[in-house]
Amino acid sequence: MKIISIYILIAGSLYLLTRPYKEKIDEMLKSLKLSTFDALWLSYVEGMAVGGIIMLFIS
């Protein structure tokens, strides 16, 4: 449970830190011709990979 709390804390912190740069991030996505849908799936896959690596270290 402690690991999940730390993960949520890190994710929340990163959200708050990157929120002021929302417009720049949107421009980067447009320049890469990456839709919001694709970006969401990319972040989902990245989250699964990071979670898998964390679980490998825990076990």
Short mmCIF file of N, CA and C in Angstrom, two decimals:
data_model
loop_
_atom_site.label_atom_id
_atom_site.label_comp_id
_atom_site.label_asym_id
_atom_site.label_seq_id
_atom_site.Cartn_x
_atom_site.Cartn_y
_atom_site.Cartn_z
N MET A 1 0.82 -1.19 0.00
CA MET A 1 0.00 0.00 0.00
C MET A 1 0.87 1.25 0.00
N LYS A 2 2.02 1.17 0.65
CA LYS A 2 2.92 2.32 0.72
C LYS A 2 3.44 2.67 -0.67
N ILE A 3 3.74 1.67 -1.48
CA ILE A 3 4.25 1.89 -2.84
C ILE A 3 3.20 2.60 -3.69
N ILE A 4 1.95 2.19 -3.57
CA ILE A 4 0.87 2.81 -4.34
C ILE A 4 0.71 4.27 -3.93
N SER A 5 0.80 4.55 -2.65
CA SER A 5 0.69 5.93 -2.17
C SER A 5 1.82 6.79 -2.72
N ILE A 6 3.03 6.25 -2.74
CA ILE A 6 4.17 6.99 -3.27
C ILE A 6 3.99 7.24 -4.77
N TYR A 7 3.51 6.23 -5.48
CA TYR A 7 3.29 6.36 -6.92
C TYR A 7 2.25 7.45 -7.21
N ILE A 8 1.15 7.46 -6.45
CA ILE A 8 0.11 8.48 -6.63
C ILE A 8 0.65 9.86 -6.28
N LEU A 9 1.45 9.95 -5.25
CA LEU A 9 2.06 11.22 -4.86
C LEU A 9 2.98 11.75 -5.96
N ILE A 10 3.79 10.88 -6.54
CA ILE A 10 4.69 11.29 -7.63
C ILE A 10 3.89 11.73 -8.85
N ALA A 11 2.87 10.97 -9.21
CA ALA A 11 2.06 11.30 -10.37
C ALA A 11 1.34 12.64 -10.17
N GLY A 12 0.81 12.86 -8.99
CA GLY A 12 0.14 14.12 -8.68
C GLY A 12 1.11 15.29 -8.71
N SER A 13 2.29 15.09 -8.18
CA SER A 13 3.31 16.15 -8.19
C SER A 13 3.72 16.50 -9.61
N LEU A 14 3.93 15.47 -10.43
CA LEU A 14 4.30 15.73 -11.83
C LEU A 14 3.20 16.46 -12.57
N TYR A 15 1.95 16.13 -12.26
CA TYR A 15 0.82 16.83 -12.89
C TYR A 15 0.84 18.31 -12.52
N LEU A 16 1.03 18.59 -11.24
CA LEU A 16 1.02 19.98 -10.80
C LEU A 16 2.22 20.76 -11.34
N LEU A 17 3.37 20.09 -11.46
CA LEU A 17 4.55 20.75 -11.99
C LEU A 17 4.47 21.04 -13.48
N THR A 18 3.79 20.18 -14.24
CA THR A 18 3.71 20.35 -15.69
C THR A 18 2.48 21.12 -16.14
N ARG A 19 1.53 21.36 -15.26
CA ARG A 19 0.31 22.07 -15.64
C ARG A 19 0.57 23.45 -16.23
N PRO A 20 1.51 24.26 -15.69
CA PRO A 20 1.75 25.58 -16.30
C PRO A 20 2.28 25.51 -17.73
N TYR A 21 2.81 24.36 -18.15
CA TYR A 21 3.37 24.21 -19.48
C TYR A 21 2.42 23.52 -20.44
N LYS A 22 1.13 23.53 -20.11
CA LYS A 22 0.13 22.83 -20.91
C LYS A 22 0.14 23.27 -22.37
N GLU A 23 0.21 24.57 -22.61
CA GLU A 23 0.18 25.07 -23.98
C GLU A 23 1.41 24.62 -24.77
N LYS A 24 2.58 24.64 -24.14
CA LYS A 24 3.80 24.20 -24.83
C LYS A 24 3.73 22.71 -25.14
N ILE A 25 3.17 21.93 -24.23
CA ILE A 25 3.04 20.49 -24.45
C ILE A 25 2.07 20.23 -25.59
N ASP A 26 0.97 21.00 -25.65
CA ASP A 26 0.02 20.85 -26.75
C ASP A 26 0.68 21.18 -28.08
N GLU A 27 1.52 22.22 -28.11
CA GLU A 27 2.22 22.57 -29.34
C GLU A 27 3.20 21.47 -29.75
N MET A 28 3.87 20.86 -28.78
CA MET A 28 4.80 19.77 -29.11
C MET A 28 4.03 18.59 -29.70
N LEU A 29 2.87 18.27 -29.13
CA LEU A 29 2.07 17.17 -29.66
C LEU A 29 1.61 17.47 -31.09
N LYS A 30 1.23 18.73 -31.34
CA LYS A 30 0.81 19.10 -32.69
C LYS A 30 1.97 19.00 -33.67
N SER A 31 3.17 19.41 -33.24
CA SER A 31 4.31 19.35 -34.15
C SER A 31 4.72 17.91 -34.45
N LEU A 32 4.45 17.00 -33.50
CA LEU A 32 4.73 15.59 -33.73
C LEU A 32 3.59 14.87 -34.44
N LYS A 33 2.51 15.62 -34.70
CA LYS A 33 1.29 15.07 -35.30
C LYS A 33 0.78 13.88 -34.49
N LEU A 34 0.81 14.05 -33.18
CA LEU A 34 0.35 13.03 -32.25
C LEU A 34 -0.96 13.49 -31.64
N SER A 35 -2.03 12.75 -31.85
CA SER A 35 -3.33 13.15 -31.33
C SER A 35 -3.38 12.93 -29.82
N THR A 36 -4.36 13.53 -29.19
CA THR A 36 -4.55 13.35 -27.75
C THR A 36 -4.82 11.89 -27.44
N PHE A 37 -5.59 11.23 -28.29
CA PHE A 37 -5.89 9.81 -28.10
C PHE A 37 -4.60 8.99 -28.10
N ASP A 38 -3.74 9.24 -29.07
CA ASP A 38 -2.47 8.52 -29.14
C ASP A 38 -1.58 8.83 -27.95
N ALA A 39 -1.58 10.09 -27.50
CA ALA A 39 -0.77 10.47 -26.35
C ALA A 39 -1.27 9.78 -25.08
N LEU A 40 -2.58 9.65 -24.94
CA LEU A 40 -3.14 8.96 -23.77
C LEU A 40 -2.74 7.49 -23.77
N TRP A 41 -2.80 6.84 -24.91
CA TRP A 41 -2.41 5.44 -24.99
C TRP A 41 -0.92 5.27 -24.77
N LEU A 42 -0.13 6.20 -25.27
CA LEU A 42 1.31 6.16 -25.05
C LEU A 42 1.63 6.28 -23.56
N SER A 43 0.94 7.18 -22.87
CA SER A 43 1.18 7.32 -21.43
C SER A 43 0.68 6.09 -20.67
N TYR A 44 -0.39 5.47 -21.14
CA TYR A 44 -0.89 4.26 -20.51
C TYR A 44 0.15 3.14 -20.61
N VAL A 45 0.71 2.96 -21.80
CA VAL A 45 1.72 1.92 -22.01
C VAL A 45 2.96 2.22 -21.17
N GLU A 46 3.35 3.49 -21.13
CA GLU A 46 4.51 3.88 -20.32
C GLU A 46 4.25 3.59 -18.84
N GLY A 47 3.07 3.89 -18.37
CA GLY A 47 2.71 3.61 -16.98
C GLY A 47 2.74 2.13 -16.67
N MET A 48 2.26 1.32 -17.60
CA MET A 48 2.30 -0.13 -17.39
C MET A 48 3.74 -0.63 -17.35
N ALA A 49 4.59 -0.08 -18.19
CA ALA A 49 6.00 -0.49 -18.21
C ALA A 49 6.70 -0.09 -16.91
N VAL A 50 6.48 1.13 -16.47
CA VAL A 50 7.10 1.59 -15.22
C VAL A 50 6.56 0.78 -14.05
N GLY A 51 5.26 0.52 -14.04
CA GLY A 51 4.68 -0.31 -12.98
C GLY A 51 5.25 -1.71 -12.97
N GLY A 52 5.46 -2.27 -14.15
CA GLY A 52 6.07 -3.61 -14.23
C GLY A 52 7.48 -3.63 -13.70
N ILE A 53 8.24 -2.59 -14.03
CA ILE A 53 9.62 -2.50 -13.53
C ILE A 53 9.62 -2.36 -12.02
N ILE A 54 8.73 -1.54 -11.48
CA ILE A 54 8.64 -1.38 -10.03
C ILE A 54 8.27 -2.71 -9.38
N MET A 55 7.35 -3.43 -9.96
CA MET A 55 6.95 -4.72 -9.38
C MET A 55 8.10 -5.73 -9.44
N LEU A 56 8.94 -5.66 -10.47
CA LEU A 56 10.11 -6.54 -10.53
C LEU A 56 11.07 -6.24 -9.38
N PHE A 57 11.25 -4.98 -9.05
CA PHE A 57 12.13 -4.61 -7.96
C PHE A 57 11.55 -4.99 -6.60
N ILE A 58 10.23 -4.93 -6.47
CA ILE A 58 9.59 -5.24 -5.19
C ILE A 58 9.67 -6.73 -4.89
N SER A 59 9.44 -7.56 -5.91
CA SER A 59 9.37 -9.00 -5.67
C SER A 59 10.71 -9.68 -5.67
#
